[in-house]
Short mmCIF file of C-alpha atoms in Angstrom, two decimals:
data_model
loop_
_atom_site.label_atom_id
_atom_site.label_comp_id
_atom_site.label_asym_id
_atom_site.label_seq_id
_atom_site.Cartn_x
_atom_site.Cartn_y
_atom_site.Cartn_z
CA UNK B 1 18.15 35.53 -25.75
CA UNK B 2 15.28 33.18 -26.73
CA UNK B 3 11.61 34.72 -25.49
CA UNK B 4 9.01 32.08 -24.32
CA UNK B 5 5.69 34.12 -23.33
CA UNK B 6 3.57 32.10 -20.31
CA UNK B 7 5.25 28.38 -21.51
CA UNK B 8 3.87 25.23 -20.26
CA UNK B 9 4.99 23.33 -17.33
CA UNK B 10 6.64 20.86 -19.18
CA UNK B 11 8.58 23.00 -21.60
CA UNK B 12 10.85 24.36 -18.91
CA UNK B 13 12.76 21.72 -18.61
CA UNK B 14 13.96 22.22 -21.62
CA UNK B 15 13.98 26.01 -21.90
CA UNK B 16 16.16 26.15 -18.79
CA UNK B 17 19.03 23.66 -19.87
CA UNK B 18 21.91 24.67 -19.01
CA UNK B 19 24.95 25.09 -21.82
CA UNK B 20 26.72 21.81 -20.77
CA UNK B 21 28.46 18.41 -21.67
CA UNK B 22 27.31 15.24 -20.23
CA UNK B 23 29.55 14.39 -17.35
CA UNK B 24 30.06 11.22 -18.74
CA UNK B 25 31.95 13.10 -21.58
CA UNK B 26 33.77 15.60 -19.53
CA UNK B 27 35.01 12.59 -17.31
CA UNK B 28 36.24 10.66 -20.27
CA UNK B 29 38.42 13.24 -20.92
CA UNK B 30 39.48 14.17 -17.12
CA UNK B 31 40.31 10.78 -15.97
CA UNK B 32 43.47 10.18 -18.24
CA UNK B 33 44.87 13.41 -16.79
CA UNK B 34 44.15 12.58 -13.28
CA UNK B 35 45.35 8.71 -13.75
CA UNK B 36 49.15 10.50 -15.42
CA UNK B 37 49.38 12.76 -12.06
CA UNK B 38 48.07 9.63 -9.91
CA UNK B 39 51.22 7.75 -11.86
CA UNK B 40 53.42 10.10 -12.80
CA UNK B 41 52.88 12.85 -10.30
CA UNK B 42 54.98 16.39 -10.84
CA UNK B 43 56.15 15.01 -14.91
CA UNK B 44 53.01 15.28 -15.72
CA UNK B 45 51.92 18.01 -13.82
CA UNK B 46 54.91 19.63 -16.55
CA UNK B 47 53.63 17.69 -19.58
CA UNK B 48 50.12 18.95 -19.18
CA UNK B 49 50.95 22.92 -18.12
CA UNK B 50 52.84 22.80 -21.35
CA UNK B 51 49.84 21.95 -23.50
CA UNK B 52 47.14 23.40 -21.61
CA UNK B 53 48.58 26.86 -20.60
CA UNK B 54 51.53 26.92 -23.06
CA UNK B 55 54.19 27.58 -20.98
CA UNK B 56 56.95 24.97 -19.58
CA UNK B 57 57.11 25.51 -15.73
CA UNK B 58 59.05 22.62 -13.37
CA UNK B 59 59.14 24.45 -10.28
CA UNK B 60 55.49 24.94 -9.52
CA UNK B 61 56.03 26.69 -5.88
CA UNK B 62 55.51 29.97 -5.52
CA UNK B 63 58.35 31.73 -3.74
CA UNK B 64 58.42 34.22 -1.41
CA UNK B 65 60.37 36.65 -3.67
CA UNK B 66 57.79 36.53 -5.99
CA UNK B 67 55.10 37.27 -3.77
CA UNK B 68 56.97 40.30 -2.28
CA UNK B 69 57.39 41.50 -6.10
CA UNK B 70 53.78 40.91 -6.56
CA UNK B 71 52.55 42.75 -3.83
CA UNK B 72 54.78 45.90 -4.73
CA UNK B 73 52.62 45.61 -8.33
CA UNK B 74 49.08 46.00 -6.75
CA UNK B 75 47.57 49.28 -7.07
CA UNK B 76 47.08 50.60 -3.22
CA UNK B 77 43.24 51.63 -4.17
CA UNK B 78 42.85 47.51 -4.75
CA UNK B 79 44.79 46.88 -2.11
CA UNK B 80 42.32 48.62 0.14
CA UNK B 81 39.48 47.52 -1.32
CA UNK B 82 40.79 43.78 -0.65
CA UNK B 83 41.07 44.72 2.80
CA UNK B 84 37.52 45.70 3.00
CA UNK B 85 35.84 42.87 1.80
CA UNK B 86 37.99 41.00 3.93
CA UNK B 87 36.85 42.23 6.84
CA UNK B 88 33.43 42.16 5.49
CA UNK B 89 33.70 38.46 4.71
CA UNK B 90 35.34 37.50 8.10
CA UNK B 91 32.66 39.49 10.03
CA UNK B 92 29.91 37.02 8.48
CA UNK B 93 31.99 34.16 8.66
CA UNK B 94 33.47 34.54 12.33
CA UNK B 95 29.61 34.87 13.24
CA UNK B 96 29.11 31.42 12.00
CA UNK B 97 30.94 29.94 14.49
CA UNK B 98 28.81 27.72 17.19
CA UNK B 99 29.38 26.69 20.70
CA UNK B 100 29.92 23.13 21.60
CA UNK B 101 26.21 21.56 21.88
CA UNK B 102 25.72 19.79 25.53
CA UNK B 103 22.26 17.97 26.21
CA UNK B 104 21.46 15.82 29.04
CA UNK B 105 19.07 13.71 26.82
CA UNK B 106 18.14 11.74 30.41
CA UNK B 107 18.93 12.38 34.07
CA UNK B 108 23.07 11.30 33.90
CA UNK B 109 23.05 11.30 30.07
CA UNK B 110 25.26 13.65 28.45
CA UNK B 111 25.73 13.96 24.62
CA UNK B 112 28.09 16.54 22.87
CA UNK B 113 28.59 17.89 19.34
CA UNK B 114 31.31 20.20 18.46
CA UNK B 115 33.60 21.47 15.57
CA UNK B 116 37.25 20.45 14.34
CA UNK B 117 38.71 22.19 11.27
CA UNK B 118 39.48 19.75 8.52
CA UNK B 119 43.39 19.83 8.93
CA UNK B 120 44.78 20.12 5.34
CA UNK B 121 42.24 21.79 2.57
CA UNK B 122 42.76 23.00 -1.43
CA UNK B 123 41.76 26.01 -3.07
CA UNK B 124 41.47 25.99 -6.91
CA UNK B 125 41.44 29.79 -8.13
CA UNK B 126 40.02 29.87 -11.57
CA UNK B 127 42.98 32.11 -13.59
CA UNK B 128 41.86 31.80 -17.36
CA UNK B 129 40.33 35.00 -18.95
CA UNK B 130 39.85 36.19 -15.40
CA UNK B 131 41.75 36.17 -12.90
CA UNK B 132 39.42 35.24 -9.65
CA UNK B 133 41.73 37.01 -6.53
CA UNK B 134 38.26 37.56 -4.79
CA UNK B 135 37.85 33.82 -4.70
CA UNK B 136 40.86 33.59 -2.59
CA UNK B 137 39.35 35.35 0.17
CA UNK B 138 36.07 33.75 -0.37
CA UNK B 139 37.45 30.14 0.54
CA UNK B 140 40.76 31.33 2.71
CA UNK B 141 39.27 33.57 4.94
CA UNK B 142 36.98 30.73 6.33
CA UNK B 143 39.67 28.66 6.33
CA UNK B 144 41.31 30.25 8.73
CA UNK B 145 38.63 31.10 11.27
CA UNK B 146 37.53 27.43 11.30
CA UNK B 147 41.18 26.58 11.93
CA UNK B 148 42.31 24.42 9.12
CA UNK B 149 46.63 23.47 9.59
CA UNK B 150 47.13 23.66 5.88
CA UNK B 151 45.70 25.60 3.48
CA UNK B 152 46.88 24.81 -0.03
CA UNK B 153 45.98 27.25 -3.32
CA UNK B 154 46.38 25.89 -7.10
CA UNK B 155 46.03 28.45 -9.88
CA UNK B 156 46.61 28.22 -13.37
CA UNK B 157 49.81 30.39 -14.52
CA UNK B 158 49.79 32.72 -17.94
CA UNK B 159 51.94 32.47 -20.57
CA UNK B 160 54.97 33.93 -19.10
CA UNK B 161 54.33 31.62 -16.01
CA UNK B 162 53.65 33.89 -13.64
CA UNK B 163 50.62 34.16 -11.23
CA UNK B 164 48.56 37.42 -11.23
CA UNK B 165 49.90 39.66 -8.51
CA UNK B 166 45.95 40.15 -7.50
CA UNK B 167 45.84 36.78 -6.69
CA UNK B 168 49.21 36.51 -4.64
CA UNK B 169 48.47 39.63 -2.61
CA UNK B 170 45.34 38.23 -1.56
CA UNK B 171 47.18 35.09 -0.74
CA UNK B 172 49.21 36.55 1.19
CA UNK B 173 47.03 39.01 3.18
CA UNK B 174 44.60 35.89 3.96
CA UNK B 175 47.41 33.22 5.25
CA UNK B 176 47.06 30.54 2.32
CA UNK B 177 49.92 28.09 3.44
CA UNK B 178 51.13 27.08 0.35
CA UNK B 179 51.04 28.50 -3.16
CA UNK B 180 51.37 26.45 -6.42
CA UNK B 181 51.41 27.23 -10.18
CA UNK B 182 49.14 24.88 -11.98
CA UNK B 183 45.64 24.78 -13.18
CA UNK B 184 43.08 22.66 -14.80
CA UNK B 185 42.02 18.96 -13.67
CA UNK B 186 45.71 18.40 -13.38
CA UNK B 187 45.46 20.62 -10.10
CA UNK B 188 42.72 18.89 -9.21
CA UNK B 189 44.58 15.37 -9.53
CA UNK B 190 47.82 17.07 -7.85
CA UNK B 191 44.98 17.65 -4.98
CA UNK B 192 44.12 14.86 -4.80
CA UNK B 193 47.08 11.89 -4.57
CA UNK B 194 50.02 14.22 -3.57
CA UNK B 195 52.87 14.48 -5.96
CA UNK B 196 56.71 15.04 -4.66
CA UNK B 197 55.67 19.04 -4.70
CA UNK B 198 52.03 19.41 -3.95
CA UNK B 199 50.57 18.13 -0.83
CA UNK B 200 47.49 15.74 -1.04
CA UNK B 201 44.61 17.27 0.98
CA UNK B 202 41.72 15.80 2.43
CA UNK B 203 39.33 18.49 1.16
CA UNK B 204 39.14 20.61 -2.64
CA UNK B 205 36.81 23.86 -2.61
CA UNK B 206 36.74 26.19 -5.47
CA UNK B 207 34.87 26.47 -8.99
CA UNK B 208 36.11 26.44 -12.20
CA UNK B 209 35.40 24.98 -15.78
CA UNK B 210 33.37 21.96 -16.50
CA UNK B 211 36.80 20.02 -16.46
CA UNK B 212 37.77 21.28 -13.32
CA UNK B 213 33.81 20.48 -12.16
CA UNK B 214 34.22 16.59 -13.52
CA UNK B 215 37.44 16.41 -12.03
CA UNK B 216 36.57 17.14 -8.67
CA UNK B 217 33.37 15.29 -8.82
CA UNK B 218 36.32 12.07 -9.69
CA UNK B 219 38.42 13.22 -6.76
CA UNK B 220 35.35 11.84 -4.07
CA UNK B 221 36.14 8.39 -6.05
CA UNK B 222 39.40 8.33 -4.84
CA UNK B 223 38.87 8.97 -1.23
CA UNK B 224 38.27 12.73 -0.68
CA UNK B 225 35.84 15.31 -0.08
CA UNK B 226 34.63 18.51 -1.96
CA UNK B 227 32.89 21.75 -1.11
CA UNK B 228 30.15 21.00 -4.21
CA UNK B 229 29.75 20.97 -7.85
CA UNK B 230 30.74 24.77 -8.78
CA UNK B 231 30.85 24.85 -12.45
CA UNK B 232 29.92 27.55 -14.98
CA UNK B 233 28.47 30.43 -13.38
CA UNK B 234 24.75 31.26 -13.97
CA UNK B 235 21.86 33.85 -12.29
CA UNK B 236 18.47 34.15 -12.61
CA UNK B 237 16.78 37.76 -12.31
CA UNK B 238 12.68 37.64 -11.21
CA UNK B 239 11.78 41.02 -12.71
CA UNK B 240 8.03 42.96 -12.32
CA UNK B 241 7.14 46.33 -13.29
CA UNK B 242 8.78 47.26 -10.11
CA UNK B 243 12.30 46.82 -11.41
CA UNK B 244 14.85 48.77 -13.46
CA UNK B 245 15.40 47.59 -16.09
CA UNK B 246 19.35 48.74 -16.68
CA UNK B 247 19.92 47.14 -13.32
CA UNK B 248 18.60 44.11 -14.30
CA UNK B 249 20.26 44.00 -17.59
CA UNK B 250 23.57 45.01 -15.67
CA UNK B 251 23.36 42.06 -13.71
CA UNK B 252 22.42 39.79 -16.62
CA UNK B 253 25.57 40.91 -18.10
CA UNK B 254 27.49 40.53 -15.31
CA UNK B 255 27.04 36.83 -15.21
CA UNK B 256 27.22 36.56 -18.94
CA UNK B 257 30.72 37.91 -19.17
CA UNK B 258 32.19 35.00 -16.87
CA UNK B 259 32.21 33.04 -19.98
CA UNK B 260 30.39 31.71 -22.96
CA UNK B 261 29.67 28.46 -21.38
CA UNK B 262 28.05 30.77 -18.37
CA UNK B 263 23.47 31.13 -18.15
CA UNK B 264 21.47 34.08 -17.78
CA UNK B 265 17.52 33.78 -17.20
CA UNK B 266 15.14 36.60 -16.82
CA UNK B 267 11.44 35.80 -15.38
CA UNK B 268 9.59 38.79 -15.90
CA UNK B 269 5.62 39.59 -15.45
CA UNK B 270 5.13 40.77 -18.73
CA UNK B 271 6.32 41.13 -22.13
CA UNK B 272 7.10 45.28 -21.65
CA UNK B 273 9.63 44.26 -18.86
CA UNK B 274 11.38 42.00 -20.72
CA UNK B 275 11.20 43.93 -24.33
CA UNK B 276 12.62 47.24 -22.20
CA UNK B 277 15.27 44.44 -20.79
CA UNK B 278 16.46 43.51 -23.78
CA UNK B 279 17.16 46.97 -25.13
CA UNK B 280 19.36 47.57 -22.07
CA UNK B 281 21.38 44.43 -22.55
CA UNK B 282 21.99 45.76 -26.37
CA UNK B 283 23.39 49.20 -25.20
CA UNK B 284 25.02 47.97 -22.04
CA UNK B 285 26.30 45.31 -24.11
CA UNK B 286 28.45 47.72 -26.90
CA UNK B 287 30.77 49.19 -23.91
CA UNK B 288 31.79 45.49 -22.40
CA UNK B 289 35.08 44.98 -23.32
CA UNK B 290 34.35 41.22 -22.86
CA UNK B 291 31.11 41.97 -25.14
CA UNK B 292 32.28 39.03 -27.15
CA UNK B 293 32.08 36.51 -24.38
CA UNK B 294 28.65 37.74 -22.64
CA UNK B 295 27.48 37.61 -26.09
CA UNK B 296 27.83 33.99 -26.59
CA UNK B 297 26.79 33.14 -23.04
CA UNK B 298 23.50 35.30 -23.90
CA UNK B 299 23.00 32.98 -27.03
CA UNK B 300 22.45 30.19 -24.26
CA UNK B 301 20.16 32.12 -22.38
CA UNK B 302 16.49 32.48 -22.24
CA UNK B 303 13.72 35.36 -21.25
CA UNK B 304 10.74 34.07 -19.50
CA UNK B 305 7.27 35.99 -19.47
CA UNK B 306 5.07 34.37 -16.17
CA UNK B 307 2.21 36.44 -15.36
CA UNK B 308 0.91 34.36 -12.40
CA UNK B 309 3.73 34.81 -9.61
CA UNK B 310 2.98 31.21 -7.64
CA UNK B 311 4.25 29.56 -11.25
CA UNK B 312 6.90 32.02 -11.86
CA UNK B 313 8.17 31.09 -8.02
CA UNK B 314 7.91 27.36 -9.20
CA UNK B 315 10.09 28.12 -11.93
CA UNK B 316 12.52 29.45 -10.02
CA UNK B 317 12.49 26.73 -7.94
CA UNK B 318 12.57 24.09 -10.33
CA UNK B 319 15.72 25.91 -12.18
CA UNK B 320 18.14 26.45 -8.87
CA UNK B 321 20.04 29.11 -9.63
CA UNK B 322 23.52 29.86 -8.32
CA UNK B 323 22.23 33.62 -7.92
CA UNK B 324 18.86 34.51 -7.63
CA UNK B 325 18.34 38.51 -7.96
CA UNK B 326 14.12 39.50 -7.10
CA UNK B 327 13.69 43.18 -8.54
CA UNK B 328 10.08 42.49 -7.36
CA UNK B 329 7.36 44.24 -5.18
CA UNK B 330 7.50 42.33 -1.83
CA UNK B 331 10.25 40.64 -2.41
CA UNK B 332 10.96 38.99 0.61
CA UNK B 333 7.63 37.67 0.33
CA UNK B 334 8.89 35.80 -2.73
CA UNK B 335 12.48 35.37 -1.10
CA UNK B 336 10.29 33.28 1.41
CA UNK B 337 8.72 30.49 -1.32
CA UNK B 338 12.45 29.92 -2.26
CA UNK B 339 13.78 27.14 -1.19
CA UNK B 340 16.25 26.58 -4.14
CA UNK B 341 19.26 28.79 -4.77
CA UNK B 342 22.81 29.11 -4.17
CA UNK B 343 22.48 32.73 -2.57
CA UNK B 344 19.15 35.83 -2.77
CA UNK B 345 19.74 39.28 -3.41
CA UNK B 346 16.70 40.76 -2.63
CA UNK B 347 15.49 44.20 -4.79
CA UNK B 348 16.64 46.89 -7.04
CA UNK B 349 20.08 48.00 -5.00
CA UNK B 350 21.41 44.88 -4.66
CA UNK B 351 23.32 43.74 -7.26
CA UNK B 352 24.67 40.03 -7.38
CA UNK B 353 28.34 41.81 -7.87
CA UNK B 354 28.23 43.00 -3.90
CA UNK B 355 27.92 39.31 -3.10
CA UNK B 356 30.77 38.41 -5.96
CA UNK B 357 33.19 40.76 -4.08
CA UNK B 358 32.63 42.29 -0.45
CA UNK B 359 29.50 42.15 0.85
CA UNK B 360 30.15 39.43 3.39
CA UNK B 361 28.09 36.45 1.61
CA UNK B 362 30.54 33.54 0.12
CA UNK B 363 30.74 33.48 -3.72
CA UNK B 364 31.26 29.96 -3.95
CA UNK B 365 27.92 28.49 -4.89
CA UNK B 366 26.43 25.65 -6.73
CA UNK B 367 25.70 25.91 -10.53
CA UNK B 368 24.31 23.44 -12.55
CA UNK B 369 20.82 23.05 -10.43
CA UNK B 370 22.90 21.69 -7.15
CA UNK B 371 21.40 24.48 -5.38
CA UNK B 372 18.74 21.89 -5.04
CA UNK B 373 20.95 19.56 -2.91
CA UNK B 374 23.99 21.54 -1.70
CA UNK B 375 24.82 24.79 0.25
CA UNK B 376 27.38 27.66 -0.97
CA UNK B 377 31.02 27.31 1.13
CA UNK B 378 30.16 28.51 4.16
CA UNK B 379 32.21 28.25 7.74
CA UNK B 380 30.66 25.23 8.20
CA UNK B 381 32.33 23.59 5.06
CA UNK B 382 35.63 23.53 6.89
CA UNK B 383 34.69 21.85 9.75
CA UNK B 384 33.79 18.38 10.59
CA UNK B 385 31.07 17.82 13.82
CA UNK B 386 31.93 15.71 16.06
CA UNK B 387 29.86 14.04 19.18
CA UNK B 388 30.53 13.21 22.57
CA UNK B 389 28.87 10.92 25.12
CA UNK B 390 29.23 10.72 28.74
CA UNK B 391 27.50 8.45 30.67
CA UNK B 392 27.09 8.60 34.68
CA UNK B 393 26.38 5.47 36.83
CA UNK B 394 22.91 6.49 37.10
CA UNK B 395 22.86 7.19 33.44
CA UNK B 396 23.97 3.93 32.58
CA UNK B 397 20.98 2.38 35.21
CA UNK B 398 18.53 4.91 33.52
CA UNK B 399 19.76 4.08 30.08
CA UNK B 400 21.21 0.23 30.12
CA UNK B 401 17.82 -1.67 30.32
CA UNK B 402 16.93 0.48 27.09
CA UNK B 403 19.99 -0.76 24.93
CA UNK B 404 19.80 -4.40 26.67
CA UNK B 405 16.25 -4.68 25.18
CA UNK B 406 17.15 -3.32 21.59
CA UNK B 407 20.56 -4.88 21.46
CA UNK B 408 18.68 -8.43 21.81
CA UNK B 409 15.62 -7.60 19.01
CA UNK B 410 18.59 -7.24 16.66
CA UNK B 411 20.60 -10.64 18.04
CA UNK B 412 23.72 -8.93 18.76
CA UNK B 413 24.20 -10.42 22.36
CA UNK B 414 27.73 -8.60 22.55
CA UNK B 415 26.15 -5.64 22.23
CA UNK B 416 24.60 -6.08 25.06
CA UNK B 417 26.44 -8.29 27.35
CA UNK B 418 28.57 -4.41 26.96
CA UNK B 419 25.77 -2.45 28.72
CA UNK B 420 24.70 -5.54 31.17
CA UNK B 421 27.86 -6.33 32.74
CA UNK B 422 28.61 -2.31 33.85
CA UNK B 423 25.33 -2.93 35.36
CA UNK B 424 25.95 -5.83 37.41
CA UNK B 425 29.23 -4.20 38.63
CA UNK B 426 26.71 -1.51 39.84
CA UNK B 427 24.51 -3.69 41.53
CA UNK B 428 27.51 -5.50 43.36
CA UNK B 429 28.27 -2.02 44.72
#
């Protein structure tokens, strides 16, 4: 990792750059594949399994025999521990849920908001070197409580075109509707227009590689919606002499062995935290067995030294992390001055892996500094709000003479010829 000690303001834009193409890159190479499934549809959805996974599947669908066999392949220990963070994850989600909104904004003036589950939704389950089954629960289980009709999960096969029994017991167990065999921006494009085997759905959630990323990002071109821009993953650790180091090196790692296209940053007080850091990562780094992968993604990653606390918040801030650990004194007092992040984990015992797996908290965050613009999937991100008005005669005498005057300022006399002939049927009452 590279060491900057107290840097300047305007060197952390470029210490904190993130391990990425340009998107116009990435989509240059996406937007073939997703105009062959557009045209094409399940051939190509073939054609490109076969040269990105290496296997030859042409019935995609996963089938119920194979789910059964799955499920008898899952130790019972994971089994249970699925079931936990289930629960876990539904208890945080279910409390989520909101009551219609009434408010009588004037005497006879009633306006409603409430929520309706987006009817048909995809899930995109990353498979490559791991395979994500606690994603599944992370995007199905809301699902479900919001009420979605449809729930649709792409995931890439292996090489002997199977799907990882992890992944179809949790599949299972959660109520995912649908279950398909395919990976990549070609899921995404499947996802997106329909073919004659995979539904087209109105909504994609899920992270995945930068391809997947670019691919979804294309999907909102062609008319549909997505939970956010989840690419590589990436945390930030805010370390003083109040943290340990081997847990913060643990969790450093624990980012870094997603991949080697993953971020890890460490703002520490001084240089002692960050030298006693870095011999943790070294030793903790030897037992990995991906040590390989966590090394390369710590060749893209950088320890910060920030003495003064206000600049090392600003940092933070100005990065956006998708996880943002604080093994700080106070820390709440610094979770407070964040207003950029995906999700906190707030001092020494909680480790960014309890929010990966069962805590309660979604996984499904934004990378790539969209923590500055978007939220992590949430109950919310399965629902769309919609508003009611109801207007009483008196509301409409209260309120008319209000819309009359505005409606004519902006010369749209239909507008209000609407409001002013209810009115005169009122006064001929």
């Amino acid at each position: 990792m590279i060491v900057a000690i107290n840097p300047k303001r305007e060197e952390w834009e470029a210490l904190l750059k993130r391990p990425t193409m340009e998107l116009e890159t990435i989509e240059a190479i996406v937007k073939p594949v997703m105009e062959a499934v557009k045209a094409d549809g399940d051939q190509a959805l073939i054609d490109f399994t076969k040269k990105f996974d290496g296997v030859e599947i042409t019935n995609f669908e996963v089938s119920s025999a194979e789910i059964d066999a799955a499920i008898g392949l899952v130790p019972e220990e994971l089994k249970a521990a699925i079931r936990i963070a289930k629960q876990n994850i539904e208890t945080f989600h279910a409390a989520q849920k909101g009551e219609v909104l009434k408010v009588e904004t004037m005497p006879g003036v009633n306006c409603y908001r409430k929520s309706v589950a987006i009817e048909k939704v995809g899930l995109y389950i990353p498979g490559g070197t791991a395979p994500l089954f606690s994603t599944v629960l992370m995007l199905a289980v809301p699902a479900k409580i919001a009420g979605c009709k449809e729930i649709v999960l792409c995931t890439p096969p292996d090489k002997n075109g199977n799907v990882n029994p992890a992944i179809l017991f949790t599949a299972q167990l959660v109520g995912v509707t649908k279950i398909y065999k395919v990976g990549g921006a070609q899921a995404i494009a499947a996802l997106t227009f329909g073919t004659a085997t995979i539904p087209k759905v109105n909504k994609i959630f899920g992270p995945g590689n930068q391809f997947v990323t670019a691919a979804k990002q294309l999907s909102i071109k062609y008319g549909l919606a997505i939970d956010m821009p989840a690419g590589p993953s990436e945390v930030a650790v805010y370390a003083d002499e109040t943290a340990i180091p081997a847990f913060v090196a643990a969790d450093l790692l624990s980012q870094a062995e997603h991949g080697a296209d993953s971020q890890v940053v460490l703002v520490a007080s001084s240089e002692e935290i960050v030298s006693a850091v870095q011999q943790e990562v070294q030793t903790q780094l030897l037992a990995l067995p991906r040590a390989d992968l966590a090394f390369k993604a710590l060749k893209n990653s950088v320890s910060i030294v920030l003495e003064n606390r206000a600049q090392a918040i600003d940092l933070l801030n100005e990065y956006g992390a998708e996880h943002l650990i604080l093994c700080v004194e106070k820390p709440w007092e610094v979770a407070d001055q964040i207003i950029n992040a995906g999700s906190v984990f707030i001092g020494n015992y909680t480790p960014e892996s309890a929010g990966d797996y069962a805590s309660g908290t979604n996984h499904t965050l934004p990378t790539n500094g969209y923590a500055k613009m978007y939220s992590g999937v949430s109950l919310d991100s399965y629902v769309k709000k919609i508003t009611y008005q109801e207007i009483t005669k008196e509301g409409l005498k209260n309120l008319g003479p209000v819309v009359e005057i505005m409606a004519e300022a902006e010369l749209l006399e239909a507008h209000k010829n609407a409001v002013t002939l209810r009115l005169k049927s009122l006064n001929n009452v």
